[in-house]
XYZ file of C-alpha atoms in Angstrom:
695
model
C 255.275 21.382 132.357
C 251.523 21.700 132.308
C 249.275 18.942 133.629
C 246.265 17.716 131.504
C 242.872 19.282 132.270
C 241.225 16.063 133.278
C 244.047 15.084 135.572
C 244.033 18.494 137.152
C 240.319 18.334 137.955
C 240.711 14.931 139.545
C 243.612 16.207 141.565
C 241.688 19.218 142.736
C 238.690 17.157 143.573
C 240.694 14.677 145.655
C 242.824 17.348 147.304
C 239.819 19.475 148.288
C 238.861 16.931 150.945
C 241.478 18.296 153.473
C 244.391 20.653 153.326
C 246.871 21.488 156.041
C 250.356 23.117 156.053
C 253.155 20.574 156.087
C 255.090 19.925 159.274
C 258.854 20.470 159.629
C 259.481 16.757 160.117
C 260.631 15.125 156.911
C 258.870 11.980 155.738
C 255.558 12.584 157.552
C 252.777 11.697 155.051
C 253.118 12.487 151.402
C 254.082 15.962 150.335
C 253.513 17.551 146.944
C 254.081 20.996 145.612
C 251.395 22.059 143.232
C 252.401 24.311 140.427
C 249.604 25.363 138.039
C 250.305 27.265 134.887
C 248.043 28.300 132.062
C 244.366 27.546 132.119
C 242.903 25.473 134.926
C 239.446 24.321 135.916
C 240.066 24.990 139.611
C 240.522 28.673 139.086
C 241.017 30.609 142.330
C 241.397 27.507 144.490
C 244.476 26.436 142.568
C 245.917 29.943 142.722
C 245.559 29.863 146.523
C 247.452 26.590 146.629
C 250.172 27.832 144.306
C 253.701 27.573 145.591
C 252.440 26.126 148.913
C 253.463 22.802 150.358
C 250.380 20.725 151.152
C 249.834 17.486 152.941
C 247.128 15.835 150.801
C 244.995 13.112 152.293
C 242.697 11.611 149.654
C 239.063 11.093 150.666
C 237.374 7.779 150.715
C 237.140 6.357 147.208
C 239.880 8.646 145.951
C 243.199 7.003 145.246
C 246.404 8.656 146.300
C 248.169 10.122 143.363
C 251.871 9.144 142.741
C 254.238 11.782 143.878
C 255.515 13.967 141.193
C 259.272 14.259 140.841
C 261.454 16.389 138.646
C 262.742 13.209 137.117
C 259.236 12.395 135.998
C 259.092 15.726 134.309
C 256.652 17.254 136.780
C 257.408 20.759 138.019
C 258.200 20.853 141.710
C 260.874 19.778 144.145
C 260.747 16.999 146.742
C 261.673 17.893 150.340
C 265.193 16.864 151.435
C 265.946 15.176 154.798
C 267.863 17.041 157.510
C 271.631 17.171 156.711
C 274.195 15.172 158.665
C 276.135 17.205 161.249
C 279.941 17.259 161.145
C 281.894 19.183 163.855
C 285.570 20.124 163.442
C 288.030 22.617 164.935
C 289.636 25.469 163.062
C 292.799 24.390 161.295
C 291.933 20.691 161.204
C 290.786 18.535 158.267
C 287.075 17.830 157.692
C 286.207 14.464 156.171
C 282.999 14.927 154.150
C 281.475 11.482 153.627
C 278.891 11.144 150.927
C 275.934 9.067 152.134
C 274.837 7.752 148.747
C 274.403 4.061 148.074
C 277.803 2.373 147.890
C 277.135 0.715 144.609
C 280.120 1.318 142.333
C 277.950 2.964 139.714
C 276.730 5.529 142.274
C 280.291 6.632 143.168
C 281.627 6.813 139.665
C 279.794 10.011 138.858
C 279.472 12.450 141.864
C 279.368 16.220 142.084
C 280.078 18.177 145.275
C 278.454 21.522 145.972
C 278.810 24.115 148.721
C 275.525 25.723 149.739
C 275.883 29.174 151.258
C 273.131 31.714 151.691
C 270.818 29.629 149.471
C 273.296 29.470 146.627
C 274.816 26.186 145.448
C 278.311 26.250 143.946
C 280.019 23.305 142.265
C 283.362 22.751 143.958
C 284.461 19.195 143.083
C 283.782 16.480 140.462
C 284.301 12.731 140.660
C 284.483 10.819 137.389
C 285.284 7.128 137.284
C 286.894 7.354 140.755
C 289.054 10.362 139.840
C 288.529 13.736 141.536
C 289.009 17.213 140.194
C 288.584 20.571 142.012
C 286.713 23.424 140.460
C 288.282 26.883 140.436
C 287.364 28.949 143.479
C 287.994 29.214 147.195
C 288.208 25.427 147.652
C 290.405 24.710 144.665
C 293.544 23.840 146.678
C 291.998 22.418 149.829
C 289.912 19.522 148.538
C 291.078 16.008 147.800
C 289.477 12.621 147.385
C 290.195 10.051 150.069
C 291.055 6.968 148.039
C 288.271 5.830 145.700
C 285.614 5.954 148.375
C 282.859 8.464 149.084
C 284.937 10.741 151.358
C 286.091 14.220 150.414
C 288.827 15.819 152.598
C 288.714 19.562 153.299
C 292.007 20.795 154.830
C 292.755 23.889 156.947
C 289.172 24.476 157.995
C 288.283 28.107 158.749
C 285.165 29.708 160.227
C 284.141 30.648 156.665
C 283.701 26.942 155.923
C 280.722 26.617 158.244
C 278.010 25.772 155.658
C 276.206 22.881 153.967
C 278.091 20.614 151.597
C 276.049 18.540 149.117
C 277.100 15.487 147.181
C 274.927 14.506 144.203
C 275.011 11.277 142.261
C 273.646 11.110 138.660
C 273.703 7.397 137.939
C 271.626 5.306 137.758
C 269.319 7.891 139.214
C 269.731 11.294 140.810
C 270.551 11.159 144.576
C 271.616 13.828 147.070
C 273.296 13.834 150.497
C 273.760 16.940 152.613
C 276.389 17.568 155.328
C 276.227 20.518 157.732
C 279.768 21.517 158.740
C 280.108 23.148 162.182
C 283.407 24.884 162.998
C 284.771 25.562 166.512
C 287.752 27.442 167.941
C 288.648 27.811 171.632
C 289.219 31.448 172.596
C 292.508 32.634 174.071
C 292.917 33.036 177.814
C 290.639 35.884 178.884
C 292.272 39.130 179.958
C 290.750 41.370 182.592
C 291.412 45.013 183.367
C 290.118 46.544 186.575
C 288.983 50.124 186.951
C 292.182 51.990 187.848
C 290.471 55.186 188.998
C 288.288 53.777 191.744
C 284.566 53.703 192.487
C 282.842 55.770 195.181
C 280.204 54.008 197.234
C 277.822 56.954 196.976
C 277.544 56.723 193.173
C 273.923 56.947 191.935
C 274.445 54.644 188.931
C 276.444 51.478 188.401
C 280.095 52.262 187.707
C 282.453 50.313 185.502
C 284.205 47.683 187.615
C 286.256 45.704 185.086
C 286.496 44.777 181.411
C 286.942 41.207 180.180
C 288.259 40.379 176.693
C 288.271 36.978 174.984
C 290.042 36.887 171.648
C 289.888 34.608 168.603
C 287.076 32.245 169.468
C 284.385 30.644 167.337
C 281.496 30.706 167.718
C 281.019 33.587 170.152
C 281.724 32.341 173.698
C 279.525 33.173 176.660
C 280.832 35.484 179.416
C 279.988 34.936 183.089
C 281.102 37.364 185.821
C 281.935 36.368 189.414
C 282.514 38.226 192.677
C 284.192 36.277 195.465
C 283.311 33.076 193.643
C 279.594 33.875 193.261
C 278.059 34.434 189.839
C 276.796 37.941 189.114
C 273.543 38.376 187.255
C 271.798 41.367 185.815
C 270.084 43.399 188.526
C 268.292 46.638 187.908
C 270.251 49.673 189.125
C 272.764 47.349 190.755
C 274.509 45.107 188.208
C 274.736 45.588 184.459
C 276.754 43.466 181.998
C 277.370 44.924 178.555
C 278.943 42.725 175.874
C 280.043 43.348 172.303
C 281.948 41.376 169.703
C 284.217 42.069 166.770
C 284.568 39.795 163.741
C 288.209 39.481 162.756
C 289.297 39.055 159.138
C 289.934 35.394 159.930
C 286.262 34.983 160.797
C 287.049 34.514 164.510
C 285.313 36.571 167.181
C 286.801 38.878 169.795
C 284.396 39.336 172.686
C 284.471 42.253 175.093
C 282.336 42.330 178.217
C 282.077 45.250 180.647
C 280.844 44.749 184.216
C 279.141 47.713 185.836
C 277.949 47.645 189.424
C 277.219 49.725 192.479
C 279.745 48.819 195.178
C 279.636 49.155 198.945
C 282.345 49.514 201.595
C 282.522 45.753 202.074
C 283.601 45.389 198.423
C 286.999 46.976 199.118
C 288.589 43.522 199.253
C 286.240 41.766 196.796
C 287.790 39.585 194.098
C 286.287 39.914 190.591
C 286.959 37.649 187.618
C 285.301 36.563 184.366
C 284.746 33.170 182.778
C 284.498 32.274 179.085
C 282.227 29.325 178.360
C 282.573 27.721 174.912
C 281.985 24.464 173.056
C 284.300 22.201 171.094
C 283.625 18.890 169.345
C 284.862 17.226 172.533
C 282.253 18.985 174.670
C 281.748 22.111 176.766
C 284.767 23.958 178.169
C 285.566 27.116 180.136
C 288.485 29.458 180.866
C 288.836 31.853 183.801
C 290.692 35.141 184.060
C 292.837 36.213 186.997
C 291.198 37.866 189.997
C 291.293 41.641 190.432
C 290.311 44.095 193.120
C 288.937 47.586 192.677
C 289.643 50.708 194.651
C 286.495 51.574 196.556
C 286.180 55.066 197.985
C 284.218 55.470 201.212
C 284.288 58.022 204.035
C 286.103 57.346 207.324
C 284.079 56.549 210.409
C 286.866 55.968 212.944
C 290.420 57.208 213.606
C 292.999 55.599 215.921
C 296.719 55.654 216.839
C 299.294 52.952 216.163
C 302.693 52.726 217.873
C 305.629 50.660 216.597
C 307.291 48.645 217.998
C 304.458 47.029 219.881
C 305.111 46.259 223.536
C 307.410 47.704 226.168
C 309.492 50.686 225.061
C 312.829 51.843 226.436
C 315.206 54.713 225.962
C 317.170 54.451 222.738
C 314.447 52.643 220.795
C 313.305 53.760 217.341
C 309.598 54.567 217.867
C 307.043 55.531 215.205
C 303.561 56.900 215.921
C 301.068 57.021 213.043
C 297.370 57.661 212.539
C 295.032 55.189 210.882
C 291.424 55.431 209.696
C 288.824 53.118 208.169
C 288.171 55.418 205.204
C 289.530 55.387 201.669
C 291.239 57.603 200.818
C 292.427 58.287 204.387
C 291.754 61.759 205.768
C 294.419 64.358 206.482
C 296.065 63.515 209.835
C 297.746 65.460 212.606
C 299.249 64.162 215.889
C 299.164 66.062 219.171
C 300.805 65.513 222.583
C 299.531 66.770 225.890
C 301.681 69.376 227.605
C 302.283 68.096 231.186
C 302.206 71.624 232.555
C 299.232 73.195 230.790
C 297.314 69.991 229.965
C 296.795 71.420 226.474
C 297.230 69.293 223.321
C 300.129 70.550 221.209
C 300.578 69.483 217.581
C 303.785 67.565 216.877
C 305.959 67.729 213.774
C 305.628 64.670 211.545
C 307.460 63.543 208.422
C 306.085 63.687 204.875
C 304.080 60.518 205.465
C 302.384 61.923 208.541
C 304.415 59.684 210.894
C 305.845 60.980 214.184
C 309.332 59.472 214.582
C 311.022 59.354 218.007
C 314.672 58.414 217.489
C 316.160 57.833 219.915
C 313.258 57.640 222.325
C 313.783 59.461 225.622
C 311.903 59.630 228.869
C 310.657 63.095 227.882
C 308.659 61.462 225.062
C 306.357 59.750 227.553
C 302.894 61.262 227.694
C 299.384 61.283 226.168
C 299.009 61.404 222.383
C 295.954 61.982 220.188
C 295.227 61.849 216.448
C 292.936 64.158 214.445
C 291.646 63.318 210.959
C 289.984 65.730 208.510
C 287.950 64.263 205.616
C 288.322 66.847 202.863
C 285.520 65.299 200.770
C 282.871 65.339 203.448
C 284.565 68.118 205.488
C 284.200 66.073 208.651
C 286.748 66.060 211.509
C 287.381 62.910 213.539
C 289.517 62.397 216.673
C 291.042 59.251 218.105
C 290.913 58.139 221.713
C 293.819 59.494 223.802
C 296.670 56.976 224.142
C 299.446 57.037 226.716
C 303.009 56.371 225.644
C 305.513 55.158 228.261
C 309.256 55.168 227.600
C 311.117 53.252 230.325
C 314.470 54.726 231.316
C 317.526 54.480 233.561
C 319.401 57.723 234.071
C 321.817 59.603 236.309
C 323.941 56.599 237.267
C 326.515 57.839 239.792
C 329.122 56.277 242.100
C 330.263 57.740 245.369
C 332.903 58.673 246.135
C 333.372 59.996 242.613
C 337.206 59.830 242.863
C 337.913 57.119 245.420
C 341.389 57.109 247.033
C 342.822 54.913 249.805
C 346.045 53.697 251.367
C 347.480 50.226 250.951
C 345.999 47.778 253.448
C 342.893 49.860 254.131
C 339.252 49.280 253.095
C 337.021 51.187 250.652
C 333.246 51.228 250.059
C 331.765 52.175 246.677
C 328.038 53.083 246.405
C 326.055 53.159 243.118
C 322.789 55.062 242.578
C 320.496 55.656 239.564
C 317.029 56.906 238.608
C 314.366 54.887 236.795
C 310.615 54.448 236.510
C 311.103 50.723 237.200
C 312.802 48.639 239.893
C 316.592 48.525 239.456
C 319.314 45.922 239.920
C 323.023 46.760 240.369
C 326.089 44.805 239.323
C 329.816 45.525 239.821
C 332.447 44.569 237.239
C 336.245 44.877 237.158
C 337.020 47.036 234.160
C 340.339 45.387 233.355
C 339.104 41.781 233.302
C 335.297 42.050 233.059
C 334.993 39.853 236.171
C 331.814 40.233 238.209
C 332.687 41.388 241.737
C 329.241 41.506 243.306
C 325.599 42.516 243.083
C 323.794 45.290 244.880
C 324.287 49.025 245.142
C 327.397 48.736 247.409
C 330.841 47.201 246.805
C 333.272 46.575 249.705
C 337.029 46.477 248.976
C 339.223 45.206 251.860
C 343.016 45.100 252.385
C 343.749 47.208 249.356
C 346.921 46.520 247.450
C 348.543 48.200 244.527
C 346.855 45.636 242.261
C 343.432 46.752 243.522
C 343.856 50.138 241.890
C 342.149 50.777 238.564
C 338.675 50.836 237.003
C 335.412 49.547 238.527
C 332.132 49.657 236.622
C 328.628 49.862 238.101
C 325.829 48.493 235.887
C 322.262 49.606 236.706
C 319.620 47.570 234.826
C 315.834 47.000 234.755
C 315.033 43.254 234.819
C 311.491 43.770 233.509
C 312.728 45.574 230.371
C 315.362 43.503 228.539
C 318.274 45.542 227.273
C 317.600 48.593 229.443
C 320.758 49.435 231.440
C 323.241 52.218 232.113
C 326.784 52.074 233.494
C 329.258 54.288 235.338
C 333.046 53.800 235.492
C 335.098 54.903 238.487
C 338.873 54.602 239.043
C 340.150 53.583 242.469
C 343.543 55.086 243.387
C 345.808 53.402 245.983
C 348.360 55.779 247.501
C 351.987 54.723 247.174
C 355.417 55.600 245.876
C 356.180 54.893 242.236
C 356.082 51.262 241.321
C 358.465 49.865 238.713
C 358.886 46.355 237.449
C 362.702 46.076 237.497
C 365.568 47.311 239.589
C 368.080 46.389 236.900
C 367.859 45.318 233.297
C 370.384 44.317 230.616
C 369.825 45.002 226.964
C 371.897 44.286 223.842
C 372.857 47.358 221.819
C 375.178 48.282 218.992
C 377.859 50.844 219.614
C 377.479 54.227 217.900
C 373.857 53.475 217.011
C 370.722 55.331 218.138
C 368.748 53.172 220.544
C 365.252 53.672 222.011
C 364.863 52.990 225.724
C 361.476 52.956 227.499
C 360.572 52.996 231.132
C 357.106 52.628 232.689
C 355.977 53.372 236.224
C 352.735 53.626 238.159
C 351.618 55.015 241.455
C 349.357 57.477 243.173
C 349.843 60.374 242.855
C 350.776 59.799 239.260
C 354.582 59.735 238.984
C 356.950 61.497 236.619
C 360.006 59.874 235.001
C 363.459 61.386 234.475
C 366.653 60.058 232.820
C 370.298 60.516 233.836
C 371.533 60.936 230.262
C 370.821 63.380 227.537
C 368.526 62.397 224.730
C 365.111 62.953 223.188
C 362.494 61.935 225.762
C 358.691 61.752 225.494
C 355.885 60.650 227.828
C 352.444 59.222 227.349
C 349.675 58.220 229.772
C 349.002 54.525 230.191
C 346.123 55.020 232.639
C 345.031 57.258 235.482
C 348.073 56.234 237.550
C 350.611 55.023 234.961
C 353.079 56.793 232.699
C 355.431 55.578 229.960
C 358.605 57.485 229.073
C 360.693 56.858 225.956
C 364.288 58.042 225.320
C 366.229 58.018 222.053
C 369.943 57.942 222.887
C 373.213 57.453 220.987
C 375.132 54.443 222.309
C 378.645 55.630 223.213
C 381.502 53.795 224.951
C 380.787 55.815 228.104
C 377.156 54.590 228.141
C 378.387 51.043 227.671
C 380.445 51.462 230.836
C 377.931 53.324 233.025
C 374.514 52.242 231.729
C 371.326 54.348 231.815
C 369.155 55.138 234.808
C 365.450 56.135 234.790
C 363.869 57.500 237.951
C 360.132 57.695 238.730
C 359.034 60.006 241.536
C 355.915 61.412 243.179
C 355.063 63.088 246.476
C 355.398 59.807 248.337
C 358.807 58.729 247.087
C 360.756 57.595 244.093
C 362.036 54.447 242.447
C 364.800 53.732 239.983
C 365.562 51.233 237.248
C 369.121 50.804 235.889
C 369.474 49.657 232.305
C 372.876 48.059 231.516
C 373.944 48.197 227.898
C 375.859 45.269 226.408
C 377.644 45.646 223.088
C 376.769 43.175 220.380
C 380.018 41.985 218.675
C 378.713 39.395 216.244
C 375.143 38.945 215.167
C 373.295 37.113 212.482
C 370.466 39.049 210.913
C 367.765 37.545 208.775
C 366.176 39.594 205.973
C 363.153 40.166 208.182
C 365.212 41.506 211.096
C 366.727 44.527 209.291
C 365.705 47.833 210.822
C 366.237 51.396 209.714
C 365.322 53.117 212.989
C 366.808 53.025 216.459
C 366.661 49.801 218.454
C 364.145 49.673 221.279
C 364.211 48.389 224.811
C 361.291 48.805 227.201
C 361.285 48.498 230.955
C 357.687 48.212 232.150
C 356.054 47.376 235.477
C 355.152 43.793 236.213
C 351.690 43.251 237.716
C 353.152 41.819 240.928
C 356.436 43.726 241.130
C 357.109 46.422 243.690
C 359.901 48.754 244.721
C 361.856 45.980 246.468
C 361.992 43.645 243.510
C 365.408 42.128 242.669
C 367.174 41.857 239.321
C 365.834 39.268 236.956
C 367.843 38.021 233.976
C 365.895 37.196 230.916
C 367.253 34.952 228.122
C 368.564 36.937 225.200
C 368.229 35.382 221.754
C 370.938 37.729 220.479
C 373.559 36.517 223.012
C 372.733 32.911 222.190
C 373.380 33.557 218.522
C 376.736 35.205 219.282
C 377.861 32.275 221.439
C 377.009 29.765 218.730
C 378.977 31.725 216.128
C 381.994 32.003 218.457
C 382.106 28.266 219.091
C 381.938 27.524 215.374
C 384.807 29.971 214.636
C 386.999 28.435 217.325
C 386.450 24.925 215.991
C 387.358 26.024 212.470
C 390.575 27.772 213.667
C 391.681 24.688 215.594
C 390.959 22.441 212.629
C 393.062 24.608 210.280
C 395.921 24.864 212.759
C 395.916 21.094 213.330
C 396.073 20.482 209.613
C 399.114 22.781 209.318
C 400.938 21.058 212.152
C 400.208 17.644 210.701
C 401.598 18.792 207.348
C 404.915 19.925 208.875
C 405.138 16.762 210.908
C 404.798 14.579 207.822
C 407.521 16.601 206.086
C 409.897 15.956 209.015
C 410.236 19.609 209.792
C 408.381 19.377 213.070
C 410.472 17.388 215.639
C 408.472 16.723 218.779
C 410.330 16.363 222.144
C 409.125 14.917 225.434
C 408.453 18.370 226.801
C 406.082 19.034 223.941
C 408.204 21.909 222.640
C 409.132 22.077 218.978
C 411.366 24.452 217.117
C 411.011 25.766 213.654
C 414.209 26.834 211.938
C 414.273 30.523 211.036
C 416.860 32.748 209.512
C 419.514 33.908 212.016
C 418.174 37.415 211.997
C 414.740 36.244 213.143
C 415.755 33.796 215.876
C 414.398 34.285 219.403
C 411.739 36.677 218.193
C 408.612 34.486 218.356
C 407.463 31.710 220.601
C 403.995 30.325 219.934
C 402.328 28.385 222.692
C 399.341 26.237 221.777
C 397.126 25.059 224.558
C 394.335 22.617 223.914
C 391.455 21.706 226.152
C 390.505 18.805 223.901
C 390.046 15.343 225.293
C 392.782 12.830 224.558
C 390.752 11.165 221.827
C 390.382 14.494 220.063
C 394.125 15.150 219.853
C 394.732 12.780 217.004
C 395.323 15.667 214.683
C 398.371 16.701 216.766
C 399.967 13.224 216.849
C 402.349 11.805 214.297
C 401.435 9.311 211.675
C 403.266 6.572 213.710
C 400.853 7.016 216.556
C 403.258 8.589 219.099
C 401.781 8.882 222.566
C 402.209 11.672 225.065
C 404.093 11.157 228.257
C 401.991 10.714 231.398
C 403.160 14.083 232.660
C 402.261 15.887 229.479
C 399.333 18.313 230.097
C 398.557 18.832 226.469
C 400.680 21.974 226.087
C 402.783 22.260 222.936
C 405.386 24.894 222.186
C 406.635 25.761 218.758
C 410.102 27.329 218.920
C 410.395 29.703 216.056
C 414.028 30.542 216.762
C 415.485 27.618 214.729
């Protein structure tokens, strides 16, 4: 609309008193926007004020004009107050509350707009308390909360960050603006360290690590740390380069690259990144894991390392390796000093450059040295010489080497050994493990046959645990062969192959012979003992004569006689069945000698036979008694005073048989032989009964 000429001149005259640009604070003074169209009296002054916002202060005597409003039909637009701020997270529901007066007439007719990039778009209408969405991006996400002034926006996305405007038309036009702020926490940051490595002599900062934070909104802030201390931009030392990518969802993916110049001390440094972001609940942060970076630096020192640490002894597994303080380590070689020429001679190492001594020997003792060659800088470094000492015990010997002595005499054993440490000696009996004494000498007095056998000398180093060597020597006591038994009885089966064994000992070592033919074999049972075995067929002649084994040496002989007893009855269990020849062994007893007498051992087989025989006899007597009792009851068995009875036989058979029955039963056991009337025997009756078979 155009303003009247007179009014325009008055306005120009009053407004010419003072002009100043309006401030950004809403509601400070009165603000008008002057729009002049067509002819004007002000001319150029009005054109200068065109489309500008002016704060007009009327001069003295000039009344303040009434603000023009679009509703009054005056061109121009009144300034709006700052919008309300509403903060929500992505995926949640935003409640847009219209701030108009709560009079029912104000809420009955409301329009909602979205303002984006200066463009207002109608998105929702409220008529008489009923809401309706307009077609578009918000068509299915808006709903009216009851009949009040609140509009619900579901499934908020980063694209929804804008101004929403509610406008009431009745009774007069009113507006309320809401600024929607959207937030989304980024995912846990991931960090990737430089896998190649960084040299310390680099002229420019090298890439140390890359940090990535995905799906955050708005863009989070990245902070880098080294060993817990924040890193900041530093010229030619530290540089942080960040970039971001906008995903289709509107979320941001942030990538930050840390570049720095590192020094040798950074070889163990821990680097990590931190994402700092804001949510409606406040400020938050997330940290990545810590990483280290390979730092390359030249070696300054080389040295030797020996494992195991401490005192070494023969037999140990020893490893010698070179170490350096450079990365990567230089090329190593290990040398040992020749004791004769004093020259260093290179040793052969494995693929890892380690010199392995297994097992360690006394010859490995000496002076070792390590050489390192840095191929990058072409510099050679040498370690300090280091002496290696392998403790040992060797050449343990006992004198005399083959000790011999007569019974009743004495014998002295002496033990010697070589070592680089002080030695202790101990004597043990080989057969029993019993300790006999300590010291390099062992005295044996009043030797007996039992004193013969093995003696062990143990040479050890007390200062080196586990270091010892031993020597075994066998003491021989002169004597004729020594056998355990003079006689022995064994149970055999006739016409079966039976294995007989005989053992003897003595010095000189005896030999064993048999007096019967058979398959014989011998085997050593020690330096002075021998065992002979004979497989023989048991014949009636052998049962009568027995078998004899004879042991002999240069000092005499000794004999053992084995008597064979035939087994008549035997009871065999399933486990006792054998398919080979039976075996009987005659071996020396520890305290037996050539004058030992016969010893009878209990035989389980003979006991079984005796039990079976007794049972058979009892059964026979019981059957016979039953027969006699039967004849007696029939009256065919007359019993006289003499105890003789006759049984009638045919004439041709008379006087041919007379059966005499003798019983060793006690009187109370003879009931079976008495008549049913209880007849008693005469006092002179000795329990003998005769059955005369002639009648």
